[in-house]
Coordinates of C-alpha atoms in Angstrom, one line a residue:
X18 CA -50.9 30.3 -22.2
X19 CA -54.2 29.2 -20.6
X20 CA -54.4 30.0 -16.8
X21 CA -55.3 26.4 -15.9
X22 CA -52.4 25.0 -18.0
X23 CA -50.1 27.6 -16.4
X24 CA -51.0 26.7 -12.9
X25 CA -50.9 23.0 -13.7
X26 CA -47.3 23.5 -15.1
X27 CA -46.3 25.3 -11.9
X28 CA -47.7 22.5 -9.7
X29 CA -45.7 19.9 -11.6
X30 CA -42.5 22.0 -11.3
X31 CA -43.1 22.5 -7.6
X32 CA -43.7 18.7 -7.1
X33 CA -40.5 17.9 -8.9
X34 CA -38.6 20.4 -6.8
X35 CA -40.0 18.9 -3.6
X36 CA -39.0 15.3 -4.7
X37 CA -35.5 16.4 -5.6
X38 CA -34.9 18.3 -2.4
X39 CA -36.4 15.4 -0.3
X40 CA -34.0 12.9 -1.9
X41 CA -31.1 15.3 -1.2
X42 CA -31.7 15.1 2.5
X43 CA -31.0 11.3 2.8
X44 CA -28.1 10.3 0.6
X45 CA -25.2 7.8 0.2
X46 CA -23.4 6.9 3.4
X47 CA -20.1 7.5 1.8
X48 CA -20.6 11.2 2.6
X49 CA -19.7 10.6 6.3
X50 CA -16.9 8.5 7.8
X51 CA -19.0 7.2 10.7
X52 CA -22.1 6.2 8.7
X53 CA -20.6 3.1 7.3
X54 CA -23.1 0.2 7.9
X55 CA -26.1 1.5 5.9
X56 CA -26.4 2.4 2.3
X57 CA -28.1 5.7 3.0
X58 CA -27.5 8.2 5.8
X59 CA -29.0 11.5 6.9
X60 CA -27.1 14.4 5.4
X61 CA -26.2 17.7 7.0
X62 CA -24.2 20.8 6.6
X63 CA -21.4 21.5 9.1
X64 CA -21.8 25.1 10.3
X65 CA -18.9 25.2 12.7
X66 CA -16.9 23.1 15.2
X67 CA -15.4 23.8 18.6
X68 CA -13.4 21.6 20.9
X69 CA -16.5 20.5 22.7
X70 CA -19.3 20.3 20.1
X71 CA -20.3 20.7 16.4
X72 CA -23.1 22.9 15.0
X73 CA -25.0 21.2 12.1
X74 CA -27.8 22.3 9.8
X75 CA -30.4 19.7 8.8
X76 CA -33.0 20.1 6.1
X77 CA -36.6 18.9 6.6
X78 CA -36.9 15.2 6.5
X79 CA -39.6 12.5 7.0
X80 CA -39.2 9.7 9.6
X81 CA -41.2 6.7 10.6
X82 CA -41.7 6.8 14.4
X83 CA -43.2 5.0 17.4
X84 CA -43.5 5.7 21.1
X85 CA -42.8 3.5 24.1
X86 CA -43.3 4.2 27.8
X87 CA -40.6 3.0 30.1
X88 CA -38.6 3.8 33.2
X89 CA -35.3 3.7 31.3
X90 CA -34.4 4.9 27.8
X91 CA -32.9 1.5 26.8
X92 CA -36.1 -0.4 27.8
X93 CA -38.3 1.9 25.7
X94 CA -36.0 1.8 22.8
X95 CA -35.9 -2.0 22.8
X96 CA -39.7 -2.1 22.4
X97 CA -39.9 0.7 19.9
X98 CA -37.1 -0.6 17.7
X99 CA -38.8 -3.9 17.1
X100 CA -41.9 -2.2 15.6
X101 CA -39.8 0.0 13.3
X102 CA -37.7 -2.9 12.1
X103 CA -40.9 -4.9 11.3
X104 CA -42.1 -1.9 9.3
X105 CA -39.1 -1.6 7.0
X106 CA -38.9 -5.4 6.5
X107 CA -42.5 -5.7 5.1
X108 CA -45.0 -4.8 7.8
X109 CA -46.6 -2.1 5.6
X110 CA -49.3 -1.9 3.0
X111 CA -47.8 -3.4 -0.1
X112 CA -45.2 -5.4 1.8
X113 CA -42.3 -3.2 0.7
X114 CA -38.9 -4.0 2.1
X115 CA -36.5 -1.1 2.7
X116 CA -32.9 -0.9 3.4
X117 CA -32.0 0.2 6.9
X118 CA -30.9 3.9 7.0
X119 CA -29.0 5.8 9.6
X120 CA -29.0 7.2 12.2
X121 CA -31.6 5.9 14.6
X122 CA -33.0 8.8 16.7
X123 CA -34.5 8.6 20.1
X124 CA -36.2 11.6 21.6
X125 CA -35.5 11.8 25.3
X126 CA -37.5 14.1 27.6
X127 CA -35.2 16.3 29.6
X128 CA -37.1 16.1 32.9
X129 CA -38.0 12.6 34.1
X130 CA -39.0 11.4 37.6
X131 CA -37.6 8.3 39.2
X132 CA -41.0 7.0 40.2
X133 CA -42.8 7.7 36.9
X134 CA -42.1 6.2 33.4
X135 CA -41.3 8.5 30.5
X136 CA -42.3 8.4 26.9
X137 CA -39.5 7.8 24.5
X138 CA -39.9 8.3 20.7
X139 CA -37.8 6.2 18.4
X140 CA -37.5 7.1 14.7
X141 CA -35.9 5.8 11.5
X142 CA -35.2 8.2 8.6
X143 CA -37.1 7.0 5.6
X144 CA -35.0 6.1 2.5
X145 CA -34.7 8.8 -0.2
X146 CA -37.1 6.8 -2.5
X147 CA -39.8 6.8 0.2
X148 CA -39.4 10.4 1.6
X149 CA -42.4 11.7 -0.3
X150 CA -44.7 8.7 -0.3
X151 CA -43.9 6.1 2.3
X152 CA -46.0 2.9 2.5
X153 CA -48.6 3.0 5.3
X154 CA -47.7 0.9 8.3
X155 CA -49.9 -2.0 9.2
X156 CA -49.4 -1.3 13.0
X157 CA -51.4 1.6 14.5
X158 CA -48.5 2.2 16.8
X159 CA -46.4 3.7 14.0
X160 CA -46.7 7.2 12.6
X161 CA -44.7 9.6 10.4
X162 CA -42.7 12.5 11.8
X163 CA -42.1 15.6 9.7
X164 CA -38.7 16.8 11.1
X165 CA -38.4 20.5 10.4
X166 CA -35.4 22.4 9.2
X167 CA -33.2 22.8 12.2
X168 CA -29.7 23.7 13.6
X169 CA -28.4 21.3 16.3
X170 CA -25.6 21.3 18.8
X171 CA -23.9 17.9 18.6
X172 CA -21.6 16.1 21.0
X173 CA -20.0 12.8 19.7
X174 CA -18.7 9.9 21.7
X175 CA -17.8 6.2 21.1
X176 CA -18.6 3.0 22.9
X177 CA -22.2 1.9 23.6
X178 CA -25.2 4.2 23.9
X179 CA -26.4 3.0 27.3
X180 CA -28.9 5.1 29.3
X181 CA -26.1 6.2 31.7
X182 CA -23.7 7.2 28.9
X183 CA -26.4 9.1 27.0
X184 CA -27.3 11.1 30.1
X185 CA -23.6 11.7 30.9
X186 CA -22.8 13.2 27.5
X187 CA -26.1 15.2 27.4
X188 CA -25.0 16.7 30.7
X189 CA -21.6 17.5 29.5
X190 CA -23.0 19.2 26.3
X191 CA -25.6 21.3 28.3
X192 CA -22.8 22.3 30.7
X193 CA -20.7 23.6 27.8
X194 CA -23.7 25.3 26.0
X195 CA -24.6 27.1 29.3
X196 CA -21.0 28.2 29.7
X197 CA -20.8 29.8 26.3
X198 CA -24.4 31.3 26.5
X199 CA -25.9 29.2 23.7
X200 CA -29.7 29.2 23.4
X201 CA -31.3 25.7 22.9
X202 CA -34.5 23.7 23.6
X203 CA -34.4 22.6 27.2
X204 CA -37.4 20.3 27.1
X205 CA -35.8 17.3 25.3
X206 CA -32.7 16.1 23.5
X207 CA -31.9 13.4 21.0
X208 CA -29.8 10.3 21.5
X209 CA -28.4 9.3 18.1
X210 CA -26.7 6.0 17.1
X211 CA -25.2 4.8 13.8
X212 CA -23.9 1.3 14.5
X213 CA -25.2 -2.2 14.7
X214 CA -24.7 -4.4 17.7
X215 CA -22.2 -6.5 15.8
X216 CA -19.7 -3.6 15.4
X217 CA -17.4 -3.6 18.4
X218 CA -14.7 -1.0 17.5
X219 CA -14.9 2.6 16.3
X220 CA -18.5 3.0 17.3
X221 CA -20.1 6.4 16.9
X222 CA -22.9 7.9 18.9
X223 CA -24.2 11.5 19.4
X224 CA -26.3 13.8 21.6
X225 CA -28.3 16.6 19.9
X226 CA -29.8 19.7 21.3
X227 CA -31.9 21.8 19.0
X228 CA -30.9 25.5 18.8
X229 CA -33.6 28.1 19.3
X230 CA -31.5 31.2 19.0
X231 CA -28.4 32.7 17.5
X232 CA -25.8 30.0 17.0
X233 CA -22.6 30.1 19.1
X234 CA -19.5 28.9 17.3
X235 CA -16.9 30.7 19.5
X236 CA -16.2 31.1 23.2
X237 CA -17.5 34.6 24.1
X238 CA -16.3 34.2 27.7
X239 CA -12.7 33.5 26.9
X240 CA -11.3 35.9 24.3
X241 CA -8.1 34.8 22.6
X242 CA -5.1 36.3 24.4
X243 CA -2.7 38.5 22.4
X244 CA 0.0 36.5 20.6
X245 CA 3.4 36.5 22.3
X246 CA 6.3 35.3 20.2
X247 CA 8.0 32.2 21.6
X248 CA 11.7 32.9 22.6
X249 CA 14.3 31.2 20.4
X250 CA 17.8 30.0 21.1
X251 CA 19.3 32.7 18.9
X252 CA 17.3 35.5 20.3
X253 CA 16.3 34.8 23.9
X254 CA 14.9 37.8 25.9
X255 CA 16.3 38.4 29.4
X256 CA 14.7 36.2 32.0
X257 CA 13.4 39.2 33.8
X258 CA 11.2 40.0 30.8
X259 CA 9.3 36.7 30.9
X260 CA 6.1 36.5 32.9
X261 CA 6.6 34.8 36.2
X262 CA 3.9 32.2 35.4
X263 CA 5.0 31.5 31.8
X264 CA 4.6 27.8 31.0
X265 CA 5.4 26.3 27.6
X266 CA 3.5 23.1 27.9
X267 CA 0.0 22.1 27.0
X268 CA -2.6 22.1 29.8
X269 CA -3.8 18.8 31.1
X270 CA -6.8 17.3 29.4
X271 CA -9.7 15.5 31.0
X272 CA -10.4 12.1 29.5
X273 CA -13.8 10.5 29.9
X274 CA -14.2 6.7 29.4
X275 CA -16.3 5.7 26.4
X276 CA -18.5 3.7 28.7
X277 CA -18.7 5.0 32.2
X278 CA -20.4 1.8 33.3
X279 CA -17.0 0.0 33.0
X280 CA -13.5 0.9 34.0
X281 CA -12.2 0.5 30.5
X282 CA -12.3 2.8 27.5
X283 CA -12.3 -0.3 25.2
X284 CA -15.8 -0.5 23.7
X285 CA -15.4 -4.3 23.4
X286 CA -15.4 -4.5 27.2
X287 CA -19.0 -3.2 27.3
X288 CA -21.8 -5.7 26.8
X289 CA -23.6 -5.0 23.5
X290 CA -27.4 -4.7 23.4
X291 CA -29.6 -5.4 20.4
X292 CA -30.1 -1.7 20.2
X293 CA -27.3 -0.1 18.3
X294 CA -26.9 1.2 14.8
X295 CA -29.3 -1.0 13.0
X296 CA -30.3 -0.3 16.5
X297 CA -27.9 2.4 17.8
X298 CA -29.3 2.3 21.3
X299 CA -28.1 0.0 24.0
X300 CA -28.8 -1.0 27.5
X301 CA -31.7 -3.5 27.5
X302 CA -33.7 -5.9 25.5
X303 CA -37.0 -6.6 27.1
X304 CA -39.7 -7.8 24.7
X305 CA -42.6 -5.6 23.8
X306 CA -46.1 -7.1 24.3
X307 CA -47.5 -8.1 21.0
X308 CA -44.5 -7.0 19.0
X309 CA -42.6 -10.1 18.3
X310 CA -39.8 -9.7 15.7

């Protein structure tokens, strides 16, 4: 076989493999129970799960993104969401209209100062058909993000993704990761939402921290105690052989309201914002200059 033909053949094979793998990273929403309002959803592999978090593996994906500077995550997300929604509904070269995919991702800097605004990056995963060749945005405020292959620690919660709830669950996740000695990127985290503002019940939000070391799927600080057979009515040991502190009841659990801004765990009691699912983020709705819907 001629060398030019051979290398041309390999290039075609490589291109086909890339296209197939790209389409495999964003797939039908039926693969996840909480990704129910969009036809396509970001796919992942579950590595392990503990009582406090999940570890997931994500393949490389391409996203359309934009940045917004604001004092609060919800304000920045409101401005950024409008630009992205305009892009998928035709504000691109060719006027292509795309189905909304899930989730919506907002990159939140870990260290923010009260007297200075922060830059929040909002991203939509591109549909499988546009992963390799997405239409060019007409707005110069939009760009494409190549999300690398990564493992993430995930904490899920319901209710509305307000700035305060996002920060709360980020704090709870980092507290647990620190306790078990997990290594992760401390400079930012992701706020992740799957639901539209019209959905009032069974909402699903997440906090992601990107792992940068060996994954921790067990609790290295609390080894499992040796198993002690539970006494039965037919073969009960003498009372003197039982430990003085033996308790045959489950430990108390700590319950966190879905929305700490209210005194109710009912998500319907929280005020929805135009930023959830189709915009998963909540909390504000100021208009962005020059970015009318």
